[in-house]
Tab-separated table of C-alpha atoms in Angstrom:
chain	number	residue	atom	x	y	z
A	10	MET	CA	-19.144	164.848	31.309
A	11	LYS	CA	-22.889	163.704	33.168
A	12	THR	CA	-21.892	165.198	36.705
A	13	PHE	CA	-22.714	168.634	34.890
A	14	ASP	CA	-25.835	167.546	33.941
A	15	SER	CA	-26.489	166.231	37.090
A	16	ILE	CA	-24.877	168.413	39.902
A	17	ALA	CA	-26.881	171.414	38.874
A	18	PRO	CA	-30.526	170.520	39.572
A	19	VAL	CA	-29.033	169.217	42.924
A	20	LEU	CA	-27.764	172.764	43.620
A	21	GLY	CA	-30.954	174.358	42.906
A	22	LEU	CA	-32.218	171.834	45.606
A	23	VAL	CA	-29.614	172.842	47.770
A	24	ALA	CA	-29.418	176.611	47.564
A	25	ALA	CA	-33.516	176.852	47.652
A	26	VAL	CA	-33.640	174.814	50.913
A	27	LEU	CA	-30.777	176.906	52.926
A	28	GLY	CA	-30.331	179.978	51.033
A	29	PHE	CA	-27.092	180.033	50.813
A	30	VAL	CA	-24.644	181.977	48.358
A	31	THR	CA	-22.021	180.159	46.691
A	32	VAL	CA	-19.931	179.493	48.881
A	33	ALA	CA	-17.616	178.038	46.821
A	34	ALA	CA	-19.448	175.296	45.071
A	35	ALA	CA	-22.191	177.278	43.208
A	36	LEU	CA	-22.431	176.798	39.422
A	37	PRO	CA	-21.405	179.671	37.326
A	38	GLN	CA	-23.918	179.725	35.414
A	39	GLN	CA	-26.656	179.750	38.153
A	40	ALA	CA	-27.531	182.156	40.890
A	41	ASN	CA	-27.229	179.584	43.475
A	42	PHE	CA	-25.715	180.294	47.026
A	43	SER	CA	-23.746	177.879	48.685
A	44	PRO	CA	-21.757	177.522	51.910
A	45	ARG	CA	-17.769	173.929	54.445
A	46	ILE	CA	-14.232	172.617	53.586
A	47	ALA	CA	-14.829	169.062	51.988
A	48	GLY	CA	-12.205	167.027	53.613
A	49	GLY	CA	-10.690	169.891	55.413
A	50	GLU	CA	-8.741	169.979	59.243
A	51	ASP	CA	-9.580	172.105	62.150
A	52	ALA	CA	-7.476	175.718	61.994
A	53	ALA	CA	-5.988	176.620	64.868
A	54	ASP	CA	-6.454	180.175	66.594
A	55	GLY	CA	-5.334	182.346	64.727
A	56	GLN	CA	-4.125	180.783	61.897
A	57	PHE	CA	-6.187	182.658	59.353
A	58	PRO	CA	-6.719	185.496	61.286
A	59	PHE	CA	-7.940	187.696	58.157
A	60	GLN	CA	-10.982	185.172	57.725
A	61	VAL	CA	-14.479	186.458	57.442
A	62	ALA	CA	-17.502	184.909	57.663
A	63	LEU	CA	-20.703	186.537	56.094
A	64	ILE	CA	-23.902	185.465	58.313
A	65	ASN	CA	-27.178	185.758	56.954
A	66	GLU	CA	-30.486	184.857	59.402
A	67	GLY	CA	-27.755	183.049	61.747
A	68	LEU	CA	-26.227	181.082	58.967
A	69	VAL	CA	-22.397	181.231	57.507
A	70	TYR	CA	-23.352	181.161	53.812
A	71	CYS	CA	-20.118	182.910	52.466
A	72	GLY	CA	-16.907	183.258	53.401
A	73	GLY	CA	-14.214	186.779	52.809
A	74	THR	CA	-10.955	188.526	53.891
A	75	VAL	CA	-10.241	191.425	55.764
A	76	VAL	CA	-8.191	193.415	53.173
A	77	ASN	CA	-8.259	196.711	56.027
A	78	ARG	CA	-9.666	197.981	58.924
A	79	ARG	CA	-12.954	198.813	57.019
A	80	TRP	CA	-13.064	197.098	54.227
A	81	ILE	CA	-13.240	192.906	53.735
A	82	LEU	CA	-13.525	191.620	50.278
A	83	THR	CA	-15.096	188.813	49.103
A	84	ALA	CA	-17.095	187.282	45.963
A	85	ALA	CA	-20.034	189.656	43.993
A	86	ALA	CA	-22.355	186.777	43.937
A	87	CYS	CA	-22.256	186.676	47.730
A	88	ILE	CA	-23.872	189.711	47.655
A	89	THR	CA	-26.081	190.242	44.692
A	90	GLY	CA	-29.317	190.783	45.443
A	91	LYS	CA	-28.507	191.547	48.996
A	92	ALA	CA	-29.885	194.068	51.474
A	93	LEU	CA	-27.030	195.292	53.914
A	94	SER	CA	-29.746	194.605	56.872
A	95	ASP	CA	-29.141	190.401	55.054
A	96	VAL	CA	-25.560	190.459	56.456
A	97	GLN	CA	-23.409	190.271	59.162
A	98	LEU	CA	-19.598	189.896	58.772
A	99	PHE	CA	-17.865	187.602	61.370
A	100	VAL	CA	-14.488	188.660	62.286
A	101	GLY	CA	-11.972	187.401	64.880
A	102	SER	CA	-12.102	183.850	65.441
A	103	ALA	CA	-11.327	180.463	64.134
A	104	ASP	CA	-14.655	179.078	66.293
A	105	ARG	CA	-17.699	180.060	65.316
A	106	LEU	CA	-18.737	179.751	69.281
A	107	THR	CA	-15.893	181.446	70.848
A	108	GLY	CA	-14.522	185.080	70.996
A	109	GLY	CA	-14.794	186.572	67.695
A	110	ARG	CA	-17.563	189.711	66.614
A	111	ASN	CA	-20.088	190.646	64.702
A	112	VAL	CA	-19.794	193.746	62.610
A	113	THR	CA	-22.872	195.633	60.373
A	114	ALA	CA	-22.115	195.981	56.700
A	115	GLU	CA	-22.392	199.791	55.515
A	116	ARG	CA	-21.429	199.758	51.812
A	117	PHE	CA	-21.441	196.802	49.659
A	118	VAL	CA	-19.023	197.561	45.780
A	119	ILE	CA	-19.766	194.930	43.530
A	120	HIS	CA	-17.247	194.412	40.045
A	121	PRO	CA	-19.281	196.801	37.589
A	122	ASP	CA	-18.194	194.377	35.075
A	123	PHE	CA	-19.923	191.199	37.441
A	124	ASN	CA	-21.692	188.598	35.417
A	125	ALA	CA	-24.219	186.474	36.816
A	126	GLN	CA	-24.692	184.021	34.466
A	127	THR	CA	-20.822	183.753	33.612
A	128	TYR	CA	-19.118	184.619	37.237
A	129	ALA	CA	-16.876	186.486	35.276
A	130	ASN	CA	-15.144	189.186	37.372
A	131	ASP	CA	-16.568	187.321	40.537
A	132	ILE	CA	-15.021	190.112	43.307
A	133	ALA	CA	-16.866	192.458	45.811
A	134	LEU	CA	-15.839	194.864	48.659
A	135	VAL	CA	-17.826	195.467	51.790
A	136	ARG	CA	-17.309	198.473	53.767
A	137	MET	CA	-18.125	198.123	57.632
A	138	ALA	CA	-20.029	200.020	59.301
A	139	GLU	CA	-17.015	200.740	62.175
A	140	SER	CA	-13.415	200.729	61.770
A	141	LEU	CA	-11.529	196.597	63.308
A	142	ALA	CA	-9.231	196.790	66.145
A	143	PHE	CA	-6.382	194.860	65.532
A	144	THR	CA	-4.863	193.128	67.904
A	145	GLY	CA	-2.786	189.929	68.683
A	146	ASN	CA	-3.255	187.209	66.118
A	147	GLU	CA	-6.665	186.380	65.731
A	148	LEU	CA	-7.681	189.557	63.519
A	149	GLN	CA	-5.061	190.614	60.587
A	150	PRO	CA	-5.512	192.451	57.605
A	151	ILE	CA	-3.861	190.062	54.902
A	152	ARG	CA	-1.230	191.444	51.680
A	153	LEU	CA	-2.992	191.163	48.300
A	154	ALA	CA	-1.105	189.510	45.567
A	155	THR	CA	1.127	191.650	43.054
A	156	ASP	CA	2.397	188.975	40.969
A	157	PHE	CA	0.636	187.016	38.022
A	158	PHE	CA	1.282	183.435	38.401
A	159	GLU	CA	0.952	180.211	36.445
A	160	THR	CA	1.189	177.358	38.896
A	161	ALA	CA	2.384	176.922	42.932
A	162	THR	CA	2.356	174.897	45.340
A	163	ASN	CA	0.996	174.521	48.953
A	164	ALA	CA	-1.614	177.206	48.930
A	165	THR	CA	-4.462	177.506	51.280
A	166	VAL	CA	-7.969	177.795	51.086
A	167	SER	CA	-10.020	178.034	53.950
A	168	GLY	CA	-14.108	178.565	55.443
A	169	TRP	CA	-16.779	177.313	57.303
A	170	GLY	CA	-18.695	175.432	54.031
A	171	ARG	CA	-20.739	172.618	54.307
A	172	PHE	CA	-17.975	168.864	54.839
A	173	ALA	CA	-20.170	167.451	52.036
A	174	ILE	CA	-22.818	168.227	49.198
A	175	SER	CA	-24.927	165.760	51.064
A	176	ASN	CA	-24.110	166.708	54.715
A	177	ASN	CA	-25.836	169.461	55.564
A	178	GLN	CA	-23.605	170.214	58.602
A	179	LEU	CA	-21.588	173.225	58.925
A	180	PRO	CA	-18.714	173.233	61.516
A	181	ASN	CA	-18.070	175.622	64.335
A	182	ARG	CA	-14.333	175.354	63.620
A	183	LEU	CA	-12.586	176.821	60.868
A	184	GLN	CA	-11.879	174.226	58.011
A	185	PHE	CA	-8.733	174.771	55.609
A	186	ILE	CA	-6.841	172.635	53.176
A	187	ARG	CA	-3.947	172.607	51.181
A	188	THR	CA	-4.009	172.540	47.924
A	189	ASP	CA	-1.887	173.355	44.641
A	190	VAL	CA	-2.492	175.895	41.615
A	191	ILE	CA	-2.550	174.491	38.004
A	192	GLY	CA	-2.642	176.180	34.900
A	193	SER	CA	-5.475	177.938	32.949
A	194	GLU	CA	-4.954	175.521	29.970
A	195	ASP	CA	-4.471	172.487	32.206
A	196	CYS	CA	-7.543	173.288	33.794
A	197	ALA	CA	-9.826	174.156	31.369
A	198	GLU	CA	-9.300	171.214	29.884
A	199	GLN	CA	-11.198	169.451	32.587
A	200	PHE	CA	-14.397	171.007	31.969
A	201	GLU	CA	-16.671	170.894	29.484
A	202	GLU	CA	-18.849	174.020	28.283
A	203	PRO	CA	-19.653	176.141	29.326
A	204	TYR	CA	-17.537	175.957	32.030
A	205	ARG	CA	-14.562	175.482	29.835
A	206	SER	CA	-14.540	178.804	28.532
A	207	ARG	CA	-15.084	180.591	31.779
A	208	ILE	CA	-11.096	179.327	32.476
A	209	SER	CA	-8.778	182.635	31.756
A	210	ASP	CA	-5.719	184.617	33.085
A	211	ARG	CA	-7.962	186.019	35.106
A	212	THR	CA	-8.715	183.084	37.322
A	213	ILE	CA	-7.354	180.561	39.213
A	214	CYS	CA	-7.800	177.017	39.414
A	215	THR	CA	-6.648	174.963	42.247
A	216	SER	CA	-6.235	170.910	42.397
A	217	ASN	CA	-6.992	169.095	45.082
A	218	GLN	CA	-6.232	165.584	46.651
A	219	ALA	CA	-9.309	163.159	46.682
A	220	ASN	CA	-12.329	164.137	48.482
A	221	GLN	CA	-10.824	167.467	49.237
A	222	GLY	CA	-12.416	170.654	47.495
A	223	VAL	CA	-14.527	173.520	48.395
A	224	CYS	CA	-18.418	173.122	49.088
A	225	LEU	CA	-21.293	174.950	49.886
A	226	GLY	CA	-20.987	178.078	51.783
A	227	ASP	CA	-16.933	178.314	50.689
A	228	ALA	CA	-17.652	180.644	48.161
A	229	GLY	CA	-16.033	184.587	48.611
A	230	GLY	CA	-13.061	183.161	51.088
A	231	PRO	CA	-9.372	183.128	50.966
A	232	LEU	CA	-6.988	181.277	48.535
A	233	VAL	CA	-3.627	182.173	50.486
A	234	LEU	CA	0.070	181.532	48.954
A	235	ASP	CA	3.411	182.261	51.260
A	236	GLY	CA	1.459	184.715	52.950
A	237	GLU	CA	-0.774	186.769	50.366
A	238	LEU	CA	-4.181	186.737	48.836
A	239	VAL	CA	-4.456	185.371	46.075
A	240	GLY	CA	-7.101	184.327	44.986
A	241	VAL	CA	-11.210	184.567	45.920
A	242	GLN	CA	-13.388	181.638	45.695
A	243	SER	CA	-15.955	181.887	42.953
A	244	TRP	CA	-16.961	178.698	41.746
A	245	SER	CA	-16.497	174.903	41.815
A	246	ILE	CA	-18.499	171.292	40.909
A	247	PRO	CA	-19.229	170.637	44.408
A	248	CYS	CA	-17.766	169.095	46.602
A	249	GLY	CA	-14.122	167.137	46.093
A	250	THR	CA	-15.357	165.913	43.134
A	251	GLY	CA	-11.996	165.541	41.534
A	252	LEU	CA	-12.662	168.863	39.463
A	253	PRO	CA	-10.944	172.178	40.309
A	254	ASP	CA	-11.769	174.814	42.201
A	255	VAL	CA	-11.938	178.203	40.817
A	256	TYR	CA	-10.932	181.130	41.649
A	257	GLU	CA	-10.579	185.541	40.978
A	258	ARG	CA	-7.043	186.191	40.986
A	259	VAL	CA	-6.391	188.830	43.230
A	260	SER	CA	-3.423	190.171	41.313
A	261	HIS	CA	-5.577	190.738	38.235
A	262	HIS	CA	-8.352	193.069	40.433
A	263	ARG	CA	-5.779	194.964	42.307
A	264	ALA	CA	-5.616	198.445	41.066
A	265	TRP	CA	-9.839	197.711	41.502
A	266	ILE	CA	-9.118	197.074	44.751
A	267	LEU	CA	-7.106	200.077	45.544
A	268	ALA	CA	-8.830	202.452	44.384
A	269	ILE	CA	-12.238	201.462	45.850
A	270	THR	CA	-10.069	200.656	49.431
A	271	LEU	CA	-7.815	203.649	49.389
A	272	LEU	CA	-4.668	201.485	51.261
């Protein structure tokens, strides 16, 4: 596909200009950073109380998910090469300008087998410097998925990433889309190498409606199905181009997550 040859330099330019981490759309073979959901709709207050925004120099560059009072789950690419002082964690609101709060990061734990070239095991944990108080519907943790599944319908992905690859505007309101999980074989067939070989039982792929999908700034964000966190947004060909979006499978990494966070 000519798409792969043409999009890489675009992402490199976007990353250089914006300083963003792969929100959901950096190509895996490059350490690009990206950040809104393309074709999404506004989230209601309390609809995604586990959603986290990772902020650097005042800009949302990645997403994350609250798993308990002290730990956030995100993509390894979102914190690789960053100092603790580089990252603020915004929690407790679907609106970046109203409510919520910024929390300081105390510790980064990147999966020991993360590969920055292939994005294998693109998952990490961030320990907060203080415990969160879970009150009402605005701030709550999410359950981690336990079961392996191949396909599913009516999952959701959310984030504060770009509206489009050509539009550097970031939303103040959290965006989301509904999406379907497709099988690994079906997913791999839609990519050329080197991307095809990066699809495995360790990953989850989603297929979206036309002009919908994760975009720069959505990486690290949650893929949710039936109230459980099933995926962590890793990479895609941005944004809403018709190709699948790819996530790390939470059930595959559940033991590692629990060992670190002591849930």
